[in-house]
GROMACS .gro file of N, CA, C and O in nm:
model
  292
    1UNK      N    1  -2.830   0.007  -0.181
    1UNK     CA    2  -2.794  -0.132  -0.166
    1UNK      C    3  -2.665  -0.160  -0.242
    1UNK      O    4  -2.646  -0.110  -0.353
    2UNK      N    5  -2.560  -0.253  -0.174
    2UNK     CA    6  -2.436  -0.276  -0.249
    2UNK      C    7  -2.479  -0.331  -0.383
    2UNK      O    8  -2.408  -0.295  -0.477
    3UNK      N    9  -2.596  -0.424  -0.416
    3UNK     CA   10  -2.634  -0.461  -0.532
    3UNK      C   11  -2.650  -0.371  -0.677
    3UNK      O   12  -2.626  -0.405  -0.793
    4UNK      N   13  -2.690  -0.268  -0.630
    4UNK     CA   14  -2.693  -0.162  -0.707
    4UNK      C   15  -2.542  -0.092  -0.739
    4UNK      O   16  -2.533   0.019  -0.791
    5UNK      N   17  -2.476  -0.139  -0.717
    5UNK     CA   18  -2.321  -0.081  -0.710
    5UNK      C   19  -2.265  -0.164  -0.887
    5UNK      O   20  -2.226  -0.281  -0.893
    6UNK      N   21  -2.271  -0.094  -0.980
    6UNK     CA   22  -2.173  -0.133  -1.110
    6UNK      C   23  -2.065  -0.193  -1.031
    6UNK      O   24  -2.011  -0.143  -0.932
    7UNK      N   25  -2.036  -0.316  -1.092
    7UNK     CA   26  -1.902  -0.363  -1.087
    7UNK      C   27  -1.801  -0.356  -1.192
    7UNK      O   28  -1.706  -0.433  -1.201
    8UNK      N   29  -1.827  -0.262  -1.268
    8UNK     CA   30  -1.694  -0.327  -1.426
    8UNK      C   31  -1.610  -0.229  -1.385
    8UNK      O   32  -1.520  -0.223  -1.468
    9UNK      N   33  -1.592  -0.143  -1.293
    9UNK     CA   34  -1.494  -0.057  -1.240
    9UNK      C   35  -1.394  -0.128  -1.156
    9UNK      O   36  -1.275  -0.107  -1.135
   10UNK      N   37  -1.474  -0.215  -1.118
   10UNK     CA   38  -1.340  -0.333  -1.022
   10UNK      C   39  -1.287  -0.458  -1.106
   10UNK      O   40  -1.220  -0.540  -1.043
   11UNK      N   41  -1.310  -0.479  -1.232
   11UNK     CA   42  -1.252  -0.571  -1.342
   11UNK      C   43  -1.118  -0.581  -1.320
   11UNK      O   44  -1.060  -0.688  -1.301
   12UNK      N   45  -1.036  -0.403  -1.325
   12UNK     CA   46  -0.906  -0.441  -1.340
   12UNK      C   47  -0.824  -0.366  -1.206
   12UNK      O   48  -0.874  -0.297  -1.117
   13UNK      N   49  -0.699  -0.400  -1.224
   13UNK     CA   50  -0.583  -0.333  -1.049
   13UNK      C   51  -0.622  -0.232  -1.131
   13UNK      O   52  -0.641  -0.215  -1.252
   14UNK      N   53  -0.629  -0.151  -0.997
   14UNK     CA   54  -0.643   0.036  -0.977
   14UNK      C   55  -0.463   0.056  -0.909
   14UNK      O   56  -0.408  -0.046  -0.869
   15UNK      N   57  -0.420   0.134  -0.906
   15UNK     CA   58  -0.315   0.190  -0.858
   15UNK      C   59  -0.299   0.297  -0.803
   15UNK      O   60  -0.313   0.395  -0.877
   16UNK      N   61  -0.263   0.322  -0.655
   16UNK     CA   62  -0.247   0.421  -0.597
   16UNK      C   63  -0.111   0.443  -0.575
   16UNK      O   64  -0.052   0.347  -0.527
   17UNK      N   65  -0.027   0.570  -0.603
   17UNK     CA   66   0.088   0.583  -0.551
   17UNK      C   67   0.085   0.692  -0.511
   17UNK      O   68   0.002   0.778  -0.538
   18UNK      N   69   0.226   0.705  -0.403
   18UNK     CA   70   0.222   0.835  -0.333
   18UNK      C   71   0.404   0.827  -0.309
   18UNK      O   72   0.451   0.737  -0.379
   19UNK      N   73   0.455   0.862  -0.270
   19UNK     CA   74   0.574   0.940  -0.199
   19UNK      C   75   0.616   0.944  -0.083
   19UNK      O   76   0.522   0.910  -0.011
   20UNK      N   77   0.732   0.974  -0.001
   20UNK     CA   78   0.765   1.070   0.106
   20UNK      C   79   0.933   1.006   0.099
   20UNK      O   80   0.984   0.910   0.041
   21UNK      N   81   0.991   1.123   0.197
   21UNK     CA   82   1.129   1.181   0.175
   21UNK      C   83   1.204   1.141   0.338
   21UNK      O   84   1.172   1.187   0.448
   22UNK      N   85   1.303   1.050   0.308
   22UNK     CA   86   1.373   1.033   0.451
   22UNK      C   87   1.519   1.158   0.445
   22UNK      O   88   1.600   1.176   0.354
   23UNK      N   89   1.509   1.212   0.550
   23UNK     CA   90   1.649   1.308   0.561
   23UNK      C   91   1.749   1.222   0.657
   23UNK      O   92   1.857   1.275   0.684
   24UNK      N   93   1.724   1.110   0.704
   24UNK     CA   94   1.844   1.007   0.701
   24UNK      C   95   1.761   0.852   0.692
   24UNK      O   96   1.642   0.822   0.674
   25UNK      N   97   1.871   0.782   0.711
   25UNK     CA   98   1.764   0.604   0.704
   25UNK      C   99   1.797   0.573   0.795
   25UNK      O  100   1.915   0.558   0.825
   26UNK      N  101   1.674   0.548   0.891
   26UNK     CA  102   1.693   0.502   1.057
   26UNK      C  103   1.743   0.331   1.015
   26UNK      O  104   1.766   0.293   0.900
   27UNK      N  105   1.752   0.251   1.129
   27UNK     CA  106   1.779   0.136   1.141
   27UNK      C  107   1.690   0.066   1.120
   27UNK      O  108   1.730  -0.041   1.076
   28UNK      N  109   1.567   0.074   1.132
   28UNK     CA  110   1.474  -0.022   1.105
   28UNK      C  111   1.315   0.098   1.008
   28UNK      O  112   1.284   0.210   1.049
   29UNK      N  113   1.277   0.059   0.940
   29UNK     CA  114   1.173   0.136   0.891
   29UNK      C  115   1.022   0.096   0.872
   29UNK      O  116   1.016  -0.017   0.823
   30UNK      N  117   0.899   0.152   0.894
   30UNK     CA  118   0.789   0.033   0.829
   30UNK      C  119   0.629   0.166   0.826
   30UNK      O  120   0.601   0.259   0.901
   31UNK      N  121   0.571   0.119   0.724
   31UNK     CA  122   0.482   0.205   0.678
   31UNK      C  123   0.356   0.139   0.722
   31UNK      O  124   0.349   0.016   0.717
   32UNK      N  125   0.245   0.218   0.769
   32UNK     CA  126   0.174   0.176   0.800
   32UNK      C  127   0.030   0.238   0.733
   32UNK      O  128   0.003   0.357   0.715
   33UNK      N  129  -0.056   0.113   0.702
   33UNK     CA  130  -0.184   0.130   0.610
   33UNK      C  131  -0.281   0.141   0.711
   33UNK      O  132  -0.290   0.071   0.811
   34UNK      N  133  -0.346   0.228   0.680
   34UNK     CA  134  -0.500   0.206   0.774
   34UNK      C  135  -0.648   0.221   0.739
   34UNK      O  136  -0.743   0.288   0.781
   35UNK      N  137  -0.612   0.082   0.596
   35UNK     CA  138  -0.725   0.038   0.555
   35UNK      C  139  -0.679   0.034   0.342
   35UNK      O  140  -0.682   0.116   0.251
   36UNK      N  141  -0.643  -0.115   0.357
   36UNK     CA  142  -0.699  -0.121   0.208
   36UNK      C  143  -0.818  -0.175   0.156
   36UNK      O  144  -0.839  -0.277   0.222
   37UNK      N  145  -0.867  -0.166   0.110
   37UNK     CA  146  -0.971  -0.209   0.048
   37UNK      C  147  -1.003  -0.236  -0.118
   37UNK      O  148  -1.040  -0.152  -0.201
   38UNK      N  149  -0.984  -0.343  -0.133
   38UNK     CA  150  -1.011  -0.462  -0.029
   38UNK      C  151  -0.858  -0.559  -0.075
   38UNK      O  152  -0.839  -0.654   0.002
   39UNK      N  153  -0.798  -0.550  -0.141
   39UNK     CA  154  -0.623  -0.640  -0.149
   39UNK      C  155  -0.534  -0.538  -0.234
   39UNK      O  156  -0.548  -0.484  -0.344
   40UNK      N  157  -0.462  -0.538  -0.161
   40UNK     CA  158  -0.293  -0.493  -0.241
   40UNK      C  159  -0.182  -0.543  -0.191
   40UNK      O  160  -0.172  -0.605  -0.085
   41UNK      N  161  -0.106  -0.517  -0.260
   41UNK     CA  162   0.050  -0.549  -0.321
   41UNK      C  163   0.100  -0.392  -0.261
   41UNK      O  164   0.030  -0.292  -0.277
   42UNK      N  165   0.228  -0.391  -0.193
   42UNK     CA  166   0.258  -0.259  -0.170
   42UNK      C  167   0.397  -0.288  -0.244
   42UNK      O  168   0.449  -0.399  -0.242
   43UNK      N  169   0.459  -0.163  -0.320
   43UNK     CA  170   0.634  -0.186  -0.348
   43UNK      C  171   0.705  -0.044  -0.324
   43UNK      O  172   0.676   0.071  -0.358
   44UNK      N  173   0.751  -0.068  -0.293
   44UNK     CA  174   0.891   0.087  -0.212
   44UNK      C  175   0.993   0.030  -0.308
   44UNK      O  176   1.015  -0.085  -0.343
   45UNK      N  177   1.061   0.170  -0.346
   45UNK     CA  178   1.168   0.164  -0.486
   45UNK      C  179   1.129   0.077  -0.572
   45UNK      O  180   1.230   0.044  -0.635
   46UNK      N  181   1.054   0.032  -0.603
   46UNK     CA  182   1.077  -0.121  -0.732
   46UNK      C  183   1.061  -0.283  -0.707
   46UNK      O  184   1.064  -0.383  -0.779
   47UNK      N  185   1.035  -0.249  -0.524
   47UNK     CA  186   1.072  -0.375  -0.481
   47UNK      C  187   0.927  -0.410  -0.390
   47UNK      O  188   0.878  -0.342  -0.299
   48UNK      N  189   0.881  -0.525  -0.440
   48UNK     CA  190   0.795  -0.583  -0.342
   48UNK      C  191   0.787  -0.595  -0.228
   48UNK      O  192   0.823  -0.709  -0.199
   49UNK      N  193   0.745  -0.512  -0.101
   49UNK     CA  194   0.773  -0.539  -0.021
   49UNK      C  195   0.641  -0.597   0.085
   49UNK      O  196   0.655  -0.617   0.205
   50UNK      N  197   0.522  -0.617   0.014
   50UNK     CA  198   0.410  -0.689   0.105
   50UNK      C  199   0.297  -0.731  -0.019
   50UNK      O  200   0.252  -0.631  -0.076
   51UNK      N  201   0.253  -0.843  -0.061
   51UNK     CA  202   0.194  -0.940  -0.100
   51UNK      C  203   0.024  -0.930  -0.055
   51UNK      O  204  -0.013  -0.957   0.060
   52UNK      N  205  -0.061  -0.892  -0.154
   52UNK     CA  206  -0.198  -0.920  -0.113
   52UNK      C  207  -0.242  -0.914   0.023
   52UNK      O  208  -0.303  -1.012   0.066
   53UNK      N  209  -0.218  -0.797   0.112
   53UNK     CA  210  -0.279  -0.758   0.211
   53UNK      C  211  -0.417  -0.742   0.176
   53UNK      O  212  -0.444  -0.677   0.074
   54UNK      N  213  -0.519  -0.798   0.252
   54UNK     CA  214  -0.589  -0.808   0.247
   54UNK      C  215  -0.732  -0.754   0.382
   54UNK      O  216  -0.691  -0.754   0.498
   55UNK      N  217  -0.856  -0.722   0.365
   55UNK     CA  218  -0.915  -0.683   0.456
   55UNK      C  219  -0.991  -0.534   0.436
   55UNK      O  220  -0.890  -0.467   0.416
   56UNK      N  221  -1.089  -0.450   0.429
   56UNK     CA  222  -1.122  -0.335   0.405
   56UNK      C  223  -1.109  -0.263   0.591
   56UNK      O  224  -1.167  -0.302   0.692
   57UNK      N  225  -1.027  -0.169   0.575
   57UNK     CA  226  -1.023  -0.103   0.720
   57UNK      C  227  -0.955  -0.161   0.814
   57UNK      O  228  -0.982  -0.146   0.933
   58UNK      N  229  -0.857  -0.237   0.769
   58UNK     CA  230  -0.774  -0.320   0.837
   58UNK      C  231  -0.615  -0.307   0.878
   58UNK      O  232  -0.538  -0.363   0.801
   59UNK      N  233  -0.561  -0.243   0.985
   59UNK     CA  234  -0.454  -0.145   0.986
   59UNK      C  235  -0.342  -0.305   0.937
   59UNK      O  236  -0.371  -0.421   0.967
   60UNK      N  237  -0.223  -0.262   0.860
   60UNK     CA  238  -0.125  -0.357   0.796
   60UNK      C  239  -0.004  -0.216   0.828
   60UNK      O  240  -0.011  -0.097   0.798
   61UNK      N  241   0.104  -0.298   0.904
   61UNK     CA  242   0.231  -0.267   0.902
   61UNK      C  243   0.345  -0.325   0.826
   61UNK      O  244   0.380  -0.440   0.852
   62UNK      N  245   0.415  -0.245   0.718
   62UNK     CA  246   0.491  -0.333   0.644
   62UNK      C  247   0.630  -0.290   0.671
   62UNK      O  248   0.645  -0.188   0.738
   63UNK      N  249   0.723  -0.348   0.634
   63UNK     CA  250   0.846  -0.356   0.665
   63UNK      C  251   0.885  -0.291   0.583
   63UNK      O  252   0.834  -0.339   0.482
   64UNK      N  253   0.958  -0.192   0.546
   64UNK     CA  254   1.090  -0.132   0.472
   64UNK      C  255   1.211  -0.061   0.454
   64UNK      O  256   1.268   0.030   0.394
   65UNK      N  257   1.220  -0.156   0.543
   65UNK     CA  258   1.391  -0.124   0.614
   65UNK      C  259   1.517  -0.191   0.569
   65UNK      O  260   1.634  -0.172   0.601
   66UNK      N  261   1.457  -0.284   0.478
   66UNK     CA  262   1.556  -0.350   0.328
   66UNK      C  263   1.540  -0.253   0.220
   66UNK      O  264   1.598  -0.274   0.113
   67UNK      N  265   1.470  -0.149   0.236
   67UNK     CA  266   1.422  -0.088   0.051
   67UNK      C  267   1.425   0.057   0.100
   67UNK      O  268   1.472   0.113   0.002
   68UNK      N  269   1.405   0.142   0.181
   68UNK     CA  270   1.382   0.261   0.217
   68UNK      C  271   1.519   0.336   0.206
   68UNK      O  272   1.600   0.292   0.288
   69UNK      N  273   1.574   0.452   0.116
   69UNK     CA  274   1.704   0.510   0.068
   69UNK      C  275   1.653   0.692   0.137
   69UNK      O  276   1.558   0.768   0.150
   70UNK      N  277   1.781   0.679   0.159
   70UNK     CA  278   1.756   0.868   0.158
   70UNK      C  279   1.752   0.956   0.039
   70UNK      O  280   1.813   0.969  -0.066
   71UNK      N  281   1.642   1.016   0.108
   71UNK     CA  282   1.583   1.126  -0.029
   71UNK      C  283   1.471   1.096  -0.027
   71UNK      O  284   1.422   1.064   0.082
   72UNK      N  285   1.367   1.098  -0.181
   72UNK     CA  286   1.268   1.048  -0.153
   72UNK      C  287   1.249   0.927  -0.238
   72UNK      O  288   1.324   0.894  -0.330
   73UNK      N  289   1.117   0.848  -0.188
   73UNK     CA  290   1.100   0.693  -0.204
   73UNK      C  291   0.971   0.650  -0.270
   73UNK      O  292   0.947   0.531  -0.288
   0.00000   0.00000   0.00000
């Protein structure tokens, strides 16, 4: 039962980061989630680029085609 589930593990933001490498910067760019659970904040280089997405299993396409540099990101 979810009741049985400890909650003091969800008290504070968890943080997931990861990577990947453009070998040029197309014209338009955008990353796609397929499934946070249950809200995040996404940022590419330093920069905010999507605000409390929200939803568990919920595909979110974000934009980063203002922030995405060649090399890796």
């Amino acid at each position: 039962s979810l009741l049985e589930i400890p909650t003091a593990q969800f008290d504070t933001p968890w943080l997931y980061r990861s990577s990947f490498e453009l070998h040029s910067v197309p014209s338009s760019a955008s990353l796609r989630f397929k499934g946070i659970s249950y809200r995040g904040d996404v940022f590419v280089n330093g920069h905010r680029v999507a605000t409390a997405l929200e939803g568990s299993f919920v595909y979110h396409d974000v934009d980063i085609s203002n922030v995405a540099t060649l090399g890796i990101n």
